[in-house]
CSV table of C-alpha atoms in Angstrom, one decimal:
chain,number,residue,atom,x,y,z
I,19,PRO,CA,-0.4,-5.0,26.9
I,20,SER,CA,-1.1,-4.4,23.3
I,21,ALA,CA,-4.4,-5.4,21.7
I,22,SER,CA,-2.5,-6.9,18.8
I,23,LEU,CA,0.9,-8.6,18.7
I,24,VAL,CA,2.7,-11.2,16.6
I,25,PHE,CA,5.1,-14.0,17.5
I,26,VAL,CA,8.0,-14.3,15.1
I,27,ASN,CA,10.7,-16.9,14.6
I,28,PHE,CA,13.9,-15.0,13.8
I,29,HIS,CA,16.3,-17.9,13.8
I,30,GLY,CA,19.3,-17.4,11.5
I,31,LEU,CA,18.8,-13.6,11.3
I,32,SER,CA,22.1,-11.7,11.7
I,33,VAL,CA,22.5,-9.0,14.3
I,34,THR,CA,22.6,-6.4,11.6
I,35,LYS,CA,19.2,-7.6,10.3
I,36,VAL,CA,17.7,-7.7,13.8
I,37,THR,CA,18.9,-4.1,14.3
I,38,GLU,CA,17.4,-3.1,11.0
I,39,LEU,CA,14.1,-4.8,11.9
I,40,ARG,CA,14.0,-2.9,15.3
I,41,LYS,CA,14.7,0.4,13.5
I,42,LYS,CA,11.9,-0.2,11.0
I,43,LEU,CA,9.5,-1.2,13.7
I,44,LYS,CA,10.4,1.9,15.8
I,45,ALA,CA,9.8,4.1,12.8
I,46,THR,CA,6.3,2.7,12.4
I,47,GLY,CA,5.5,3.0,16.2
I,48,LEU,CA,6.0,-0.6,17.0
I,49,ALA,CA,8.4,-2.5,19.4
I,50,MET,CA,10.1,-5.9,19.5
I,51,VAL,CA,11.2,-7.9,22.5
I,52,VAL,CA,13.0,-11.2,22.5
I,53,ALA,CA,12.1,-13.7,25.3
I,54,LYS,CA,12.3,-17.3,26.2
I,55,LYS,CA,9.3,-19.4,25.1
I,56,SER,CA,8.6,-20.6,28.6
I,57,LEU,CA,8.5,-17.0,29.9
I,58,ILE,CA,6.2,-16.0,27.0
I,59,ARG,CA,3.8,-18.9,27.8
I,60,ARG,CA,3.8,-18.1,31.5
I,61,ALA,CA,3.2,-14.4,30.9
I,62,PHE,CA,0.3,-15.1,28.5
I,63,SER,CA,-1.3,-17.7,30.7
I,64,SER,CA,-2.0,-15.0,33.4
I,65,ALA,CA,-1.8,-11.6,31.6
I,66,PRO,CA,-4.9,-9.6,30.6
I,67,ILE,CA,-4.8,-8.0,27.2
I,68,GLY,CA,-6.7,-5.0,26.0
I,69,GLY,CA,-8.6,-4.8,29.3
I,70,ARG,CA,-9.8,-8.5,29.1
I,71,ALA,CA,-9.2,-11.0,31.9
I,72,LYS,CA,-8.2,-13.8,29.6
I,73,ILE,CA,-7.2,-14.4,26.0
I,74,SER,CA,-9.4,-16.9,24.3
I,75,GLY,CA,-8.3,-19.6,21.8
I,76,GLU,CA,-5.4,-21.9,21.7
I,77,PHE,CA,-1.9,-20.6,22.3
I,78,PRO,CA,0.1,-21.0,19.0
I,79,ASP,CA,3.2,-23.3,18.7
I,80,LEU,CA,6.4,-21.3,19.1
I,81,ASP,CA,9.3,-22.9,17.2
I,82,GLY,CA,12.9,-21.5,17.1
I,83,GLU,CA,14.0,-18.2,18.5
I,84,VAL,CA,11.0,-16.2,19.3
I,85,ALA,CA,10.4,-12.4,19.4
I,86,LEU,CA,7.2,-10.5,20.0
I,87,ILE,CA,6.3,-7.5,17.8
I,88,TYR,CA,3.7,-5.3,19.5
I,89,ILE,CA,2.2,-1.9,19.8
I,90,PRO,CA,3.7,-0.1,22.9
I,91,PRO,CA,1.1,1.3,25.3
I,92,ALA,CA,2.2,4.9,24.5
I,93,ARG,CA,1.3,4.2,20.8
I,94,GLU,CA,-2.1,2.6,21.1
I,95,THR,CA,-3.3,4.8,18.2
I,96,VAL,CA,-1.2,2.8,15.7
I,97,ASP,CA,-3.2,0.6,13.4
I,98,THR,CA,-3.9,-2.8,15.1
I,99,LEU,CA,-2.8,-4.7,12.0
I,100,ALA,CA,0.6,-3.0,12.0
I,101,PRO,CA,2.5,-5.7,13.9
I,102,SER,CA,1.5,-8.4,11.5
I,103,ARG,CA,1.9,-6.2,8.5
I,104,GLU,CA,5.4,-5.0,9.4
I,105,ALA,CA,6.6,-8.5,10.3
I,106,TYR,CA,5.2,-9.8,7.0
I,107,LYS,CA,6.9,-7.0,5.0
I,108,PHE,CA,10.2,-7.6,6.6
I,109,SER,CA,9.9,-11.4,6.1
I,110,ARG,CA,9.6,-10.9,2.4
I,111,GLY,CA,12.8,-8.9,2.0
I,112,LYS,CA,14.0,-7.2,-1.2
I,113,GLY,CA,15.9,-8.4,-4.2
I,114,LYS,CA,18.2,-11.3,-3.5
I,115,GLU,CA,16.9,-11.4,0.1
I,116,ALA,CA,13.4,-12.4,-1.1
I,117,THR,CA,13.6,-15.5,1.0
I,118,GLU,CA,11.7,-15.5,4.3
I,119,LEU,CA,13.9,-13.7,6.8
I,120,ILE,CA,11.5,-14.1,9.7
I,121,LYS,CA,8.6,-16.4,10.1
I,122,LEU,CA,5.2,-15.4,11.6
I,123,LEU,CA,4.3,-18.1,14.2
I,124,GLY,CA,1.0,-16.7,15.4
I,125,GLY,CA,-0.2,-13.9,17.6
I,126,VAL,CA,-2.9,-12.2,19.5
I,127,PHE,CA,-5.6,-10.2,17.8
I,128,ASP,CA,-8.7,-8.6,19.4
I,129,GLY,CA,-8.3,-10.7,22.5
I,130,HIS,CA,-7.9,-14.1,20.7
I,131,TYR,CA,-4.9,-16.2,20.0
I,132,ALA,CA,-4.4,-16.6,16.3
I,133,ASP,CA,-2.3,-19.1,14.2
I,134,ALA,CA,0.3,-18.2,11.7
I,135,LEU,CA,-2.2,-18.5,8.7
I,136,PHE,CA,-4.6,-16.0,10.3
I,137,MET,CA,-1.8,-13.5,11.1
I,138,ASN,CA,-0.4,-13.8,7.5
I,139,GLN,CA,-3.9,-13.1,6.2
I,140,LEU,CA,-4.2,-10.0,8.5
I,141,ALA,CA,-0.8,-8.8,7.2
I,142,VAL,CA,-1.9,-8.4,3.6
I,143,ILE,CA,-4.9,-6.3,4.4
I,144,PRO,CA,-4.1,-2.7,3.3
I,145,SER,CA,-3.7,0.0,5.9
I,146,ARG,CA,-6.5,2.5,6.6
I,147,SER,CA,-4.7,5.2,4.6
I,148,GLU,CA,-4.2,2.8,1.6
I,149,LEU,CA,-7.9,1.9,1.7
I,150,TYR,CA,-8.9,5.6,1.8
I,151,GLY,CA,-6.6,6.1,-1.3
I,152,GLN,CA,-8.3,3.2,-3.1
I,153,LEU,CA,-11.7,4.6,-2.3
I,154,LEU,CA,-10.8,8.1,-3.4
I,155,SER,CA,-9.4,6.6,-6.7
I,156,LEU,CA,-12.8,4.9,-7.2
I,157,PHE,CA,-14.6,8.2,-6.8
I,158,VAL,CA,-12.2,10.1,-9.1
I,159,SER,CA,-12.0,7.5,-11.8
I,160,PRO,CA,-15.3,8.3,-13.5
I,161,VAL,CA,-14.6,12.0,-13.5
I,162,ARG,CA,-11.1,11.4,-15.0
I,163,ARG,CA,-12.6,9.2,-17.7
I,164,LEU,CA,-15.2,11.9,-18.6
I,165,LEU,CA,-12.5,14.6,-18.8
I,166,LEU,CA,-10.3,12.4,-21.0
I,167,THR,CA,-13.3,11.7,-23.3
I,168,LEU,CA,-14.1,15.4,-23.5
I,169,GLN,CA,-10.5,16.2,-24.3
I,170,ALA,CA,-10.5,13.6,-27.1
I,171,ILE,CA,-13.7,15.0,-28.5
I,172,LYS,CA,-12.2,18.5,-28.4
I,173,TYR,CA,-9.1,17.3,-30.2
I,174,SER,CA,-11.2,15.5,-32.9
I,175,LEU,CA,-13.3,18.6,-33.5
I,176,LYS,CA,-10.2,20.7,-33.8
I,177,ILE,CA,-8.8,18.3,-36.5
I,178,ILE,CA,-12.2,18.3,-38.3
I,179,MET,CA,-12.4,22.1,-38.3
I,180,THR,CA,-8.8,22.4,-39.6
I,181,GLU,CA,-9.5,20.0,-42.4
I,182,THR,CA,-12.7,21.8,-43.3
I,183,GLU,CA,-10.9,25.1,-43.5
I,184,GLU,CA,-8.2,23.7,-45.7
I,185,LYS,CA,-10.8,22.2,-48.1
I,186,LYS,CA,-12.7,25.6,-48.3
I,187,GLU,CA,-9.4,27.3,-49.2
I,188,GLU,CA,-8.7,24.7,-51.9
I,189,LYS,CA,-12.2,25.1,-53.5
I,190,LYS,CA,-12.1,29.0,-53.6
I,191,PRO,CA,-11.9,30.2,-57.2
I,192,ALA,CA,-8.7,32.0,-58.0
I,193,SER,CA,-9.3,35.8,-58.3
I,194,PRO,CA,-8.5,37.5,-61.6
I,195,ASN,CA,-5.9,39.7,-59.9
I,196,ALA,CA,-4.1,36.6,-58.6
I,197,SER,CA,-2.2,36.0,-61.9
I,198,GLN,CA,-0.6,39.5,-61.6
I,199,GLY,CA,0.8,38.8,-58.2
I,200,GLY,CA,-1.9,40.5,-56.4
I,201,ARG,CA,-1.2,43.9,-57.9
I,202,ILE,CA,-3.8,46.0,-59.5
I,203,SER,CA,-2.7,48.0,-62.5
I,204,VAL,CA,-4.5,51.1,-63.4
I,205,ARG,CA,-4.1,52.4,-67.0
I,206,GLY,CA,-5.2,55.8,-67.7
């Protein structure tokens, strides 16, 4: 079994929404199975997880219609936070559907049973790629600020040089030939 899974209550979710949830989970390398609560308890009372003989902690309360979102054995390379993160994302919905569509009831993480609060906290931790992006942004930020400052200085110097040139041209004395339109007349 998976090293990380989440129990969700999907009571009131339409068949269309359940199908949409399954498709989203499959696209991220996860799976969902619906089972009776008694069968889930029986399976977890005797099943090893992640190579461990027994899962420690207290089994969470399972209310309503329950499904398990987990990482299939063929996809063990998927982020271990993915089940809780994807369930959480789907539970938030979009636009008018911003009410909780599914409810996280608890789960199993790193060989321990976890309550709903813990699984929700895991769900908001950014993925590894998002964390790498944030770290890269931290490294790039000082360089970006330096370049912007240098560009501002360059622009300021350009303005100063242009103004200085204009003032020099204004202060130049008019040449005697300037009144004749720049023509030199030679009388002989």
